[in-house]
Tab-separated table of C-alpha atoms and ligand atoms in Angstrom:
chain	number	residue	atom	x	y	z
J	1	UNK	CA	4.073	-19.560	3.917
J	2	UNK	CA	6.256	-17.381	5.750
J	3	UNK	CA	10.332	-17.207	4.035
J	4	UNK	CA	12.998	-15.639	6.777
J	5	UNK	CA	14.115	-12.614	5.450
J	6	UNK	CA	17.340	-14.082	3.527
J	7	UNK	CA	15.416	-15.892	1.739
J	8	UNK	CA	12.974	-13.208	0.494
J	9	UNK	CA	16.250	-10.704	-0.165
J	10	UNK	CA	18.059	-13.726	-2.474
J	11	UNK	CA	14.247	-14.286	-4.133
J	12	UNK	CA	13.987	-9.923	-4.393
J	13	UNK	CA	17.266	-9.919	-6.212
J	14	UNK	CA	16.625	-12.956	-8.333
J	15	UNK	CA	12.739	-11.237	-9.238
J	16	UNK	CA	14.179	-8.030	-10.093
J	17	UNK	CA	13.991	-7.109	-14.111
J	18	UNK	CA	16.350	-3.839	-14.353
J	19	UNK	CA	17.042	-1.563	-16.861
J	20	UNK	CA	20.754	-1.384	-18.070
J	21	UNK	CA	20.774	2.117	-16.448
J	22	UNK	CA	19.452	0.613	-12.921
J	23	UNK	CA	21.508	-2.726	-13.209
J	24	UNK	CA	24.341	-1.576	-11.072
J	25	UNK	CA	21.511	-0.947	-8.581
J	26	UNK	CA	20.212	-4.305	-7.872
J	27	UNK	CA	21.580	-4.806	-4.649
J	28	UNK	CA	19.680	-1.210	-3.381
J	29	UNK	CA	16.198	-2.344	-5.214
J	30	UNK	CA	16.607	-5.558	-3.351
J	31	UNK	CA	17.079	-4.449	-0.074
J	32	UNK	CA	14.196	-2.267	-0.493
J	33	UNK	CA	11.598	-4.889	-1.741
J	34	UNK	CA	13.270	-7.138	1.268
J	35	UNK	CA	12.990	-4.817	3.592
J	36	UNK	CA	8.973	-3.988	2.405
J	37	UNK	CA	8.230	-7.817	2.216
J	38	UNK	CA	9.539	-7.868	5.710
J	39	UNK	CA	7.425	-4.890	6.861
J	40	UNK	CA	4.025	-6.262	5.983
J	41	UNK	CA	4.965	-10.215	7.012
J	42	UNK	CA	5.768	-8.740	10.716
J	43	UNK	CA	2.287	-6.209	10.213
J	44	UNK	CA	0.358	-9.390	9.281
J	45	UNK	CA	1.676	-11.564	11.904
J	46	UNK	CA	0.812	-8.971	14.162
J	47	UNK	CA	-2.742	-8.772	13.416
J	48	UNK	CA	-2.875	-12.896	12.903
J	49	UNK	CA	-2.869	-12.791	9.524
J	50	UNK	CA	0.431	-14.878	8.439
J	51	UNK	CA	-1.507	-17.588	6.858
J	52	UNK	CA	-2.725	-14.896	4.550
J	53	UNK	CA	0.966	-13.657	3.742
J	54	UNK	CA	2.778	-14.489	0.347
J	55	UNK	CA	5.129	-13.216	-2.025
J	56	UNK	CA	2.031	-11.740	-4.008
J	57	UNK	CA	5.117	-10.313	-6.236
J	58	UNK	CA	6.144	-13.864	-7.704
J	59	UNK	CA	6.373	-12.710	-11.431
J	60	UNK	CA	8.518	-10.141	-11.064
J	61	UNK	CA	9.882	-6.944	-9.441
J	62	UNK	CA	10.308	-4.193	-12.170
J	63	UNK	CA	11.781	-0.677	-11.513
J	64	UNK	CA	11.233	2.274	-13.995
J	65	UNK	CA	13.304	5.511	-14.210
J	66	UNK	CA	10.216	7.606	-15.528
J	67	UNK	CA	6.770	7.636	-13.905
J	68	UNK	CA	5.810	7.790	-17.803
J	69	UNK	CA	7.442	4.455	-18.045
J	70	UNK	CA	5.866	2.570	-15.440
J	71	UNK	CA	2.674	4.107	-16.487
J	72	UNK	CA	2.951	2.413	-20.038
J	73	UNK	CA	4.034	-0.687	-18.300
J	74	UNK	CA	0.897	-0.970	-16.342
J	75	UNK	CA	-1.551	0.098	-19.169
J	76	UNK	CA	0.435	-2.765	-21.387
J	77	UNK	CA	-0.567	-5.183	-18.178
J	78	UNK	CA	-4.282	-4.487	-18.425
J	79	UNK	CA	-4.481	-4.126	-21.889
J	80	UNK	CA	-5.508	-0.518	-21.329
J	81	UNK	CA	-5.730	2.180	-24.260
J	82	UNK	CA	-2.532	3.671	-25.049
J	83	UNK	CA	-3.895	7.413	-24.598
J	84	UNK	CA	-5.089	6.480	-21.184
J	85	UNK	CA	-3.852	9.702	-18.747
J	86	UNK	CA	-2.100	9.112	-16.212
J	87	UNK	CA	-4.743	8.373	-13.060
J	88	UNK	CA	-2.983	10.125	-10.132
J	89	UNK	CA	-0.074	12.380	-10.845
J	90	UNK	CA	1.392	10.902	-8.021
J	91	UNK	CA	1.160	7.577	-9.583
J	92	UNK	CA	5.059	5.691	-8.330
J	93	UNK	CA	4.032	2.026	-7.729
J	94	UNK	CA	1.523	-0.441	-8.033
J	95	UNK	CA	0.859	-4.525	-7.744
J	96	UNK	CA	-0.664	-6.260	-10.833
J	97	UNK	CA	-0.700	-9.279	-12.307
J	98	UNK	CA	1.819	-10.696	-9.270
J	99	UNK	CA	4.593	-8.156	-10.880
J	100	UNK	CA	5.778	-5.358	-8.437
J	101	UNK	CA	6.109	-2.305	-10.451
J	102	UNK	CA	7.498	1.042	-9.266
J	103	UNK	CA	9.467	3.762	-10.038
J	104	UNK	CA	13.270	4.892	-8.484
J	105	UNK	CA	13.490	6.164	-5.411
J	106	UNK	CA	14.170	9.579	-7.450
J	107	UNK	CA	11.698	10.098	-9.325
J	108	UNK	CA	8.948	9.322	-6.416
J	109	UNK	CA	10.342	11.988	-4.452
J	110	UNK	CA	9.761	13.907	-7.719
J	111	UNK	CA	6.318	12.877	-8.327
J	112	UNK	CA	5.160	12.789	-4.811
J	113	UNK	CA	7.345	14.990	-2.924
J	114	UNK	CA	4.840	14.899	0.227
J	115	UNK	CA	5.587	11.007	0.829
J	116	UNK	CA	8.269	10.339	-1.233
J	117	UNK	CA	11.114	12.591	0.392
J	118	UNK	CA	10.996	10.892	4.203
J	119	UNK	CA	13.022	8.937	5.071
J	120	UNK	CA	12.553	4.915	3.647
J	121	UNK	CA	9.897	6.340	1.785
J	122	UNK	CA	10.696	3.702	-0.752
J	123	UNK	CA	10.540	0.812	1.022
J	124	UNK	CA	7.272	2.306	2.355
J	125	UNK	CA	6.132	2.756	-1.211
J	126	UNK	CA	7.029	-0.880	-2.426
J	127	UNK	CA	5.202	-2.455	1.262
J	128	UNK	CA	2.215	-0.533	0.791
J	129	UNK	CA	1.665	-1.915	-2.576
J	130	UNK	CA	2.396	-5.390	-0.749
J	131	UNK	CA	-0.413	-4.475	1.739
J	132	UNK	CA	-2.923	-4.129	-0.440
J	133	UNK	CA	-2.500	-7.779	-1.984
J	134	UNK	CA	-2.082	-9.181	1.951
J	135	UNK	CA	-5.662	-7.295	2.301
J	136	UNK	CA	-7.028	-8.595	-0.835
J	137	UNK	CA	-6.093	-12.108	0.452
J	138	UNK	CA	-7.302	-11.335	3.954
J	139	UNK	CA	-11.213	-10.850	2.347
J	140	UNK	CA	-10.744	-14.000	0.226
J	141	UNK	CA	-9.587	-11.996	-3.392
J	142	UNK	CA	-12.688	-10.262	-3.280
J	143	UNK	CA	-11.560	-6.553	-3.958
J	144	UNK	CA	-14.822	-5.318	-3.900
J	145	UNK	CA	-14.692	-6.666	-0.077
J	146	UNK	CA	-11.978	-4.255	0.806
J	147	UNK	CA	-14.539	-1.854	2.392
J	148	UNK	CA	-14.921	2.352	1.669
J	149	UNK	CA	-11.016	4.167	0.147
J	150	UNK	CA	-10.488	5.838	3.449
J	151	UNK	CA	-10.233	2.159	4.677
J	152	UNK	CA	-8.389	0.266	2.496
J	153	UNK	CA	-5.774	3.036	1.818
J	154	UNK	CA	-5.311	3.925	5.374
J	155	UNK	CA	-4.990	0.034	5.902
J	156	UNK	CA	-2.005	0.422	3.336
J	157	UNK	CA	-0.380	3.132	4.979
J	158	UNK	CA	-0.871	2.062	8.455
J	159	UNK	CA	0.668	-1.594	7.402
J	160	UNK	CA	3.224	-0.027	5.380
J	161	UNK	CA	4.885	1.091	8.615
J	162	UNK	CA	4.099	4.799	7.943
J	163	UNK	CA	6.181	7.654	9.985
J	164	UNK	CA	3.666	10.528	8.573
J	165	UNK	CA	3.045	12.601	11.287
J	166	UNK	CA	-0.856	12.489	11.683
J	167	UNK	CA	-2.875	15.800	11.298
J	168	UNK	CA	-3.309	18.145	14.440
J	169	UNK	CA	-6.120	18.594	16.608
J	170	UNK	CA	-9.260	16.424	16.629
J	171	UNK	CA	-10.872	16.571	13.234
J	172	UNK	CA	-14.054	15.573	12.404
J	173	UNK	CA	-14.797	12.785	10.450
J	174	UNK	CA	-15.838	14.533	7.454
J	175	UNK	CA	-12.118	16.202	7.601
J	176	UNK	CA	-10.589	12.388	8.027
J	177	UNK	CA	-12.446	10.725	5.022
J	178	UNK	CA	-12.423	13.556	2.785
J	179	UNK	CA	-9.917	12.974	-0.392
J	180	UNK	CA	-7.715	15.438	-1.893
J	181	UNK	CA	-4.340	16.504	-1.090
J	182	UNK	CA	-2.639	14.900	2.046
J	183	UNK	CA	-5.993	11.977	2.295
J	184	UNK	CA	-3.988	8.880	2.715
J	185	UNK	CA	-2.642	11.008	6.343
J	186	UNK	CA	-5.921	11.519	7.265
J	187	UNK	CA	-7.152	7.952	6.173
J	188	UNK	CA	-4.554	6.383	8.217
J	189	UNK	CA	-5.063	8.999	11.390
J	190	UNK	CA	-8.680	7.891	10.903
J	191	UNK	CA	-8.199	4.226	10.403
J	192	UNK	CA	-5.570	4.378	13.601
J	193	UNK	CA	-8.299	5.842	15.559
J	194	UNK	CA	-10.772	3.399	15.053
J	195	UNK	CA	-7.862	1.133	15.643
J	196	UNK	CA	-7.550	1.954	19.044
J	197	UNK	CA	-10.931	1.042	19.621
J	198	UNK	CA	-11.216	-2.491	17.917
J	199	UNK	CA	-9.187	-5.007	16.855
J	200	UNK	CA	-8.005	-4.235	12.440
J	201	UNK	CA	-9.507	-7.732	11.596
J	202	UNK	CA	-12.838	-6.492	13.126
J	203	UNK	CA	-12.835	-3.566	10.884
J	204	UNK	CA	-11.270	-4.950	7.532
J	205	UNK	CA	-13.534	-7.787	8.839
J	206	UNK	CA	-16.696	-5.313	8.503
J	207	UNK	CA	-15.810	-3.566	5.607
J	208	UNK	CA	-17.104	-5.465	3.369
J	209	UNK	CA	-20.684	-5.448	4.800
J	210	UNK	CA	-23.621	-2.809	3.740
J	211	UNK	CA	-23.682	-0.182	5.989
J	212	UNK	CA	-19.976	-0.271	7.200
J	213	UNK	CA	-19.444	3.389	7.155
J	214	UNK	CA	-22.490	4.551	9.122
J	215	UNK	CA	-21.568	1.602	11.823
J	216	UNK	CA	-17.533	2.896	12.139
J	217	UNK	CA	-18.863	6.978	12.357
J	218	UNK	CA	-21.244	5.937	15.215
J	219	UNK	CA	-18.737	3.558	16.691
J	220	UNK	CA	-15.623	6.651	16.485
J	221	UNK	CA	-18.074	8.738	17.887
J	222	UNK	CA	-19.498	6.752	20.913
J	223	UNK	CA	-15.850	5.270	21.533
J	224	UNK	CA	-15.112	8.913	21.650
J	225	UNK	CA	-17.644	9.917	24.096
J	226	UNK	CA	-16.888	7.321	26.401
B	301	ZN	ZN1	-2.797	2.405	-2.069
């Protein structure tokens, strides 16, 4: 089902659960979840995948002033154990249970200044949580289906509409898929690369076959060479 963007923004502001502190905000948390919503519906038309698109956020929309906060909010959503750390200290959104969850524009710039200071970083944030349920849906809600991290995060980014300048030079593949600091730039650099050489749907398509990552290193390398 596709909705026209008026309709998603009226929905966004009517899904939004706000603290008293963020209330007078609604109408800035709305635009942003419209404006994400309407970033991955025009990525997934693009790639042919509208009949995959939904509001995968139907429960709720639910902002947080603390990445502490969400953090508890998500652990209470999976029954996790209370002392559970914090997984990534850059940790500002995520999609569960059909409830968007993220933190305020603020406080991801604080907890992820490398993404979260450029400009609609937060509409970025919110679509590339979206993008990971329109990918989830693409491979039939199998999750394990979604392929190698590299992949599925550089999926995110690249759907999310992503402005992050991609790394210099030609690096190898080892550089592109390795984690750490700055990864989901490389994953996307590495995922747009193998873009340019076959359709996304191929590769999200083969992702979740045995022996995916051998097949897309010879494949960058021999589309390289050519
Ligand atoms: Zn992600």
């Amino acid at each position: 089902m596709v909705i026209s963007d008026g309709h998603i923004a009226r929905e966004a502001f009517t899904l939004l659960r706000l603290s008293p502190l963020l209330e007078p905000r609604r109408d800035e948390f709305a635009e942003a979840v419209s404006a994400a919503y309407a970033t991955i519906e025009g990525f997934a038309a693009a790639h042919g995948w509208t009949h995959r698109m939904g509001v995968f956020f139907d429960r709720g929309v639910e902002v947080f002033e603390s990445q502490a906060a969400l953090w508890e909010r998500i652990k209470t959503l999976h029954s996790l154990p209370r002392d559970l750390p914090v997984p990534t200290p850059g940790l500002a959104a995520a999609l569960e249970c059909r409830i968007l969850v993220a933190v305020t524009p603020e406080e991801y710039a604080s907890v992820a200044p490398e993404y979260g200071s450029t400009p609609d970083a937060y509409p970025r944030l919110l679509a590339h949580e979206i993008a990971h349920r329109l990918h989830i849906a693409i491979v039939g809600g199998d999750e394990d289906a979604m392929g190698p991290e590299w992949l599925y995060e550089g999926f995110a980014v690249v759907a999310s509409g992503d402005l992050l300048e991609p790394p210099r030079c030609e690096p190898t593949w080892e550089a592109l898929s390795a984690g750490g600091r700055g990864a989901y730039r490389r994953y996307a650099a590495l995922v747009r690369r193998l873009m340019s050489l076959a359709p996304l749907s191929e590769l999200v398509e083969r992702a979740g076959r045995p022996g995916f990552e051998d097949w897309a290193r010879g494949f960058l390398t021999s589309g390289r060479s050519r």
